Amino acid sequence: DAGVTQSPTHLIKTRGQHVTLRCSPISGHKSVSWYQQVLGQGPQFIFQYYEKEERGRGNFPDRFSARQFPNYSSELNVNALLLGDSALYLCASSLAWGSDLTDTQYFGPGTRLTVL
Amino acid sequence: EDKVVQSPLSLVVHEGDTVTLNCSYEVTNFRSLLWYKQEKKAPTFLFMLTSSGIEKKSGRLSSILDKKELFSILNITATQTGDSAVYLCAVRNTGNQFYFGTGTSLTVIP
């Protein structure tokens, strides 16, 4: 079975540009979460979506937005890129939302974003 | 401010040693605590703990949660070089937000 997939694997952008990162959850999973992991730090929670609705939001500026599609895949958009946005962006999927039994998150390999 | 603190930040041991990794937390409306292993990119799930005093075990790894003292430990016995990784602790609150610690980097020397 395919795990969580993310694209692209690497990306280089310049300050002020816009970026879109993509995530496909494990088949049958309906919830997707996004995390930012700066080198040497733990992942920081950005968003969680379930059934195409935002269910959780971390402490990130409005430059960060996301959406979930009817097939449960998701996009993370970041506008007006800053140097500090350089990080590994991780997507995690879970079966559902709201129950400890179904909320175990499985992470994708991440997208490494470098902002120059 | 909600936070998760892991210690030590890094650890170097010899194969066969036993290690204990610590995770303390201050998170409002605690729901569960999770441990992950991160080798290169994607963290892989190890344990989810919701109740105090109940040990979760998987092979040489085990973990326990103390909700009164707000901490958890992850034990690895008879360590192997394949255990070398960053071990992440995360706490989920009832608002469905996840707070991660900075991780403990474990290096196992042959």
Short mmCIF file of C-alpha atoms in Angstrom, two decimals:
data_model
loop_
_atom_site.label_atom_id
_atom_site.label_comp_id
_atom_site.label_asym_id
_atom_site.label_seq_id
_atom_site.Cartn_x
_atom_site.Cartn_y
_atom_site.Cartn_z
CA ASP A 1 0.00 0.00 0.00
CA ALA A 2 1.24 3.46 -0.84
CA GLY A 3 1.98 5.68 2.11
CA VAL A 4 1.58 9.41 2.27
CA THR A 5 3.05 11.04 -0.82
CA GLN A 6 4.22 14.62 -1.18
CA SER A 7 5.36 16.67 -4.13
CA PRO A 8 7.71 18.12 -5.02
CA THR A 9 10.53 16.61 -2.94
CA HIS A 10 12.69 19.72 -3.20
CA LEU A 11 11.93 23.29 -4.19
CA ILE A 12 13.97 26.46 -4.45
CA LYS A 13 12.22 29.82 -4.48
CA THR A 14 13.20 33.44 -4.02
CA ARG A 15 11.83 35.90 -1.49
CA GLY A 16 8.41 37.25 -2.35
CA GLN A 17 7.41 34.32 -4.52
CA HIS A 18 4.50 31.99 -3.96
CA VAL A 19 4.68 28.21 -3.47
CA THR A 20 2.19 25.34 -3.56
CA LEU A 21 2.97 22.03 -1.89
CA ARG A 22 0.90 18.92 -2.47
CA CYS A 23 0.01 15.91 -0.37
CA SER A 24 -1.88 12.69 -1.04
CA PRO A 25 -2.99 10.78 2.07
CA ILE A 26 -2.97 7.05 2.59
CA SER A 27 -5.90 5.47 0.77
CA GLY A 28 -8.94 5.56 3.03
CA HIS A 29 -7.60 8.35 5.24
CA LYS A 30 -9.77 11.44 5.36
CA SER A 31 -7.69 13.79 7.49
CA VAL A 32 -4.55 15.65 6.48
CA SER A 33 -2.28 17.81 8.63
CA TRP A 34 0.59 20.07 7.66
CA TYR A 35 3.75 20.76 9.67
CA GLN A 36 6.81 22.96 9.24
CA GLN A 37 10.10 21.56 10.52
CA VAL A 38 13.04 23.91 10.68
CA LEU A 39 16.45 22.25 10.88
CA GLY A 40 17.20 21.09 14.42
CA GLN A 41 13.65 21.66 15.66
CA GLY A 42 10.56 19.55 16.08
CA PRO A 43 7.66 19.89 13.63
CA GLN A 44 5.40 22.91 14.13
CA PHE A 45 1.70 22.37 13.50
CA ILE A 46 0.25 24.51 10.69
CA PHE A 47 -3.18 23.12 9.72
CA GLN A 48 -5.40 20.09 9.99
CA TYR A 49 -8.21 19.30 7.53
CA TYR A 50 -10.91 16.69 7.76
CA GLU A 51 -13.67 16.18 5.23
CA LYS A 52 -12.51 19.31 3.38
CA GLU A 53 -12.97 21.54 6.43
CA GLU A 54 -10.28 23.16 8.52
CA ARG A 55 -10.31 21.54 11.96
CA GLY A 56 -7.19 23.02 13.50
CA ARG A 57 -4.79 25.89 12.90
CA GLY A 58 -1.39 26.60 14.42
CA ASN A 59 0.26 29.93 15.06
CA PHE A 60 1.24 30.84 11.50
CA PRO A 61 0.60 34.09 9.58
CA ASP A 62 -2.13 34.47 6.98
CA ARG A 63 0.47 33.99 4.24
CA PHE A 64 -0.05 30.29 4.92
CA SER A 65 -3.25 28.72 3.63
CA ALA A 66 -4.40 25.25 2.74
CA ARG A 67 -7.29 23.33 1.34
CA GLN A 68 -8.46 19.75 1.02
CA PHE A 69 -10.04 18.34 -2.10
CA PRO A 70 -12.93 15.86 -2.49
CA ASN A 71 -10.40 13.04 -2.98
CA TYR A 72 -8.86 14.06 0.40
CA SER A 73 -5.59 15.25 -1.11
CA SER A 74 -4.41 18.62 0.10
CA GLU A 75 -2.43 21.68 -0.91
CA LEU A 76 -0.46 24.04 1.28
CA ASN A 77 0.07 27.52 -0.15
CA VAL A 78 2.57 30.04 1.10
CA ASN A 79 2.54 33.60 -0.26
CA ALA A 80 5.20 36.30 -0.12
CA LEU A 81 7.95 33.87 0.86
CA LEU A 82 10.49 34.92 3.46
CA LEU A 83 13.93 33.48 4.11
CA GLY A 84 12.58 32.09 7.38
CA ASP A 85 10.09 29.93 5.50
CA SER A 86 12.96 27.64 4.47
CA ALA A 87 12.15 24.32 6.08
CA LEU A 88 10.96 20.76 5.60
CA TYR A 89 7.20 20.75 5.15
CA LEU A 90 5.62 17.54 6.35
CA CYS A 91 2.17 16.23 5.60
CA ALA A 92 0.54 13.63 7.82
CA SER A 93 -2.63 11.68 7.22
CA SER A 94 -4.95 9.96 9.64
CA LEU A 95 -8.00 7.81 9.24
CA ALA A 96 -10.42 10.31 10.73
CA TRP A 97 -10.64 13.07 13.27
CA GLY A 98 -11.85 13.28 16.81
CA SER A 99 -11.05 9.80 18.11
CA ASP A 100 -7.80 8.55 19.59
CA LEU A 101 -8.38 5.25 17.82
CA THR A 102 -8.42 6.85 14.39
CA ASP A 103 -6.13 9.82 14.83
CA THR A 104 -2.72 8.19 14.62
CA GLN A 105 -0.82 10.29 12.09
CA TYR A 106 1.36 8.83 9.37
CA PHE A 107 3.89 11.22 7.89
CA GLY A 108 4.99 11.69 4.32
CA PRO A 109 8.64 12.20 3.31
CA GLY A 110 8.26 15.96 3.19
CA THR A 111 9.05 18.77 0.79
CA ARG A 112 12.32 20.59 1.37
CA LEU A 113 11.73 24.29 0.61
CA THR A 114 14.67 26.62 0.27
CA VAL A 115 14.01 30.36 -0.02
CA LEU A 116 16.90 32.44 -1.36
CA GLU B 1 2.22 28.96 26.51
CA ASP B 2 1.85 25.30 25.63
CA LYS B 3 5.17 23.52 25.32
CA VAL B 4 6.85 20.14 25.17
CA VAL B 5 10.41 19.73 26.40
CA GLN B 6 12.59 16.74 25.67
CA SER B 7 15.81 15.70 27.34
CA PRO B 8 18.57 15.04 26.77
CA LEU B 9 18.99 16.89 23.48
CA SER B 10 21.48 14.28 22.32
CA LEU B 11 22.85 11.00 23.54
CA VAL B 12 25.68 8.73 22.40
CA VAL B 13 25.68 5.12 23.64
CA HIS B 14 27.28 1.79 22.77
CA GLU B 15 25.37 -1.12 21.29
CA GLY B 16 23.70 -3.12 24.01
CA ASP B 17 23.18 -0.17 26.34
CA THR B 18 19.76 0.79 27.68
CA VAL B 19 18.59 4.38 27.22
CA THR B 20 15.80 6.46 28.71
CA LEU B 21 14.46 9.48 26.85
CA ASN B 22 12.39 12.05 28.69
CA CYS B 23 9.47 14.20 27.64
CA SER B 24 7.78 16.76 29.89
CA TYR B 25 4.86 18.89 28.83
CA GLU B 26 2.73 21.85 29.74
CA VAL B 27 -0.25 21.65 27.42
CA THR B 28 -3.72 22.85 28.26
CA ASN B 29 -6.52 20.33 27.75
CA PHE B 30 -4.23 17.34 27.25
CA ARG B 31 -5.60 14.52 25.16
CA SER B 32 -2.73 12.20 24.27
CA LEU B 33 1.05 11.93 24.04
CA LEU B 34 2.80 10.41 21.07
CA TRP B 35 6.33 9.21 20.37
CA TYR B 36 7.87 9.21 16.90
CA LYS B 37 11.20 8.08 15.44
CA GLN B 38 12.69 10.31 12.73
CA GLU B 39 15.61 8.85 10.81
CA LYS B 40 15.87 10.98 7.71
CA LYS B 41 12.67 12.74 6.80
CA ALA B 42 9.31 11.27 7.75
CA PRO B 43 8.70 10.66 11.46
CA THR B 44 7.36 7.16 12.04
CA PHE B 45 4.82 6.49 14.76
CA LEU B 46 5.92 4.51 17.81
CA PHE B 47 3.37 4.89 20.61
CA MET B 48 0.29 6.81 21.66
CA LEU B 49 -0.36 7.17 25.38
CA THR B 50 -3.55 8.46 26.93
CA SER B 51 -3.69 6.91 30.40
CA SER B 52 -1.25 7.20 33.28
CA GLY B 53 0.72 4.21 34.44
CA ILE B 54 -0.05 1.89 31.55
CA GLU B 55 3.11 0.80 29.78
CA LYS B 56 3.08 0.48 26.03
CA LYS B 57 5.62 -2.00 24.69
CA SER B 58 6.88 -2.93 21.25
CA GLY B 59 9.89 -5.20 21.12
CA ARG B 60 12.81 -3.46 22.83
CA LEU B 61 10.91 -0.16 23.09
CA SER B 62 8.54 0.77 25.86
CA SER B 63 6.90 3.95 27.07
CA ILE B 64 4.84 5.15 30.00
CA LEU B 65 2.93 8.30 30.84
CA ASP B 66 2.52 10.13 34.15
CA LYS B 67 -0.35 12.61 33.80
CA LYS B 68 0.03 13.86 37.35
CA GLU B 69 3.69 14.85 36.94
CA LEU B 70 3.19 15.70 33.24
CA PHE B 71 5.90 13.58 31.71
CA SER B 72 6.58 10.47 29.71
CA ILE B 73 9.63 8.29 29.20
CA LEU B 74 10.69 6.17 26.28
CA ASN B 75 12.98 3.25 27.08
CA ILE B 76 15.08 1.37 24.57
CA THR B 77 16.82 -1.76 25.81
CA ALA B 78 19.73 -3.60 24.15
CA THR B 79 20.24 -0.72 21.72
CA GLN B 80 21.33 -1.41 18.14
CA THR B 81 22.89 0.86 15.51
CA GLY B 82 19.52 0.87 13.74
CA ASP B 83 18.06 2.71 16.73
CA SER B 84 20.14 5.77 15.82
CA ALA B 85 17.62 8.51 15.03
CA VAL B 86 15.90 11.57 16.43
CA TYR B 87 13.08 10.64 18.81
CA LEU B 88 10.22 13.12 18.89
CA CYS B 89 7.59 13.53 21.56
CA ALA B 90 4.29 15.25 20.72
CA VAL B 91 1.24 16.18 22.78
CA ARG B 92 -2.22 16.52 21.32
CA ASN B 93 -4.83 18.69 23.02
CA THR B 94 -8.60 18.41 22.88
CA GLY B 95 -8.62 21.20 20.30
CA ASN B 96 -6.81 18.84 17.97
CA GLN B 97 -3.51 20.74 17.94
CA PHE B 98 -0.21 18.90 18.17
CA TYR B 99 2.82 20.28 20.02
CA PHE B 100 6.18 18.68 19.31
CA GLY B 101 9.37 18.81 21.32
CA THR B 102 12.71 19.48 19.64
CA GLY B 103 13.64 15.82 19.83
CA THR B 104 16.42 13.72 21.32
CA SER B 105 19.17 12.71 18.90
CA LEU B 106 20.33 9.18 19.72
CA THR B 107 23.54 7.78 18.27
CA VAL B 108 24.37 4.12 18.89
CA ILE B 109 28.02 3.23 18.35
CA PRO B 110 28.92 -0.35 17.35
#
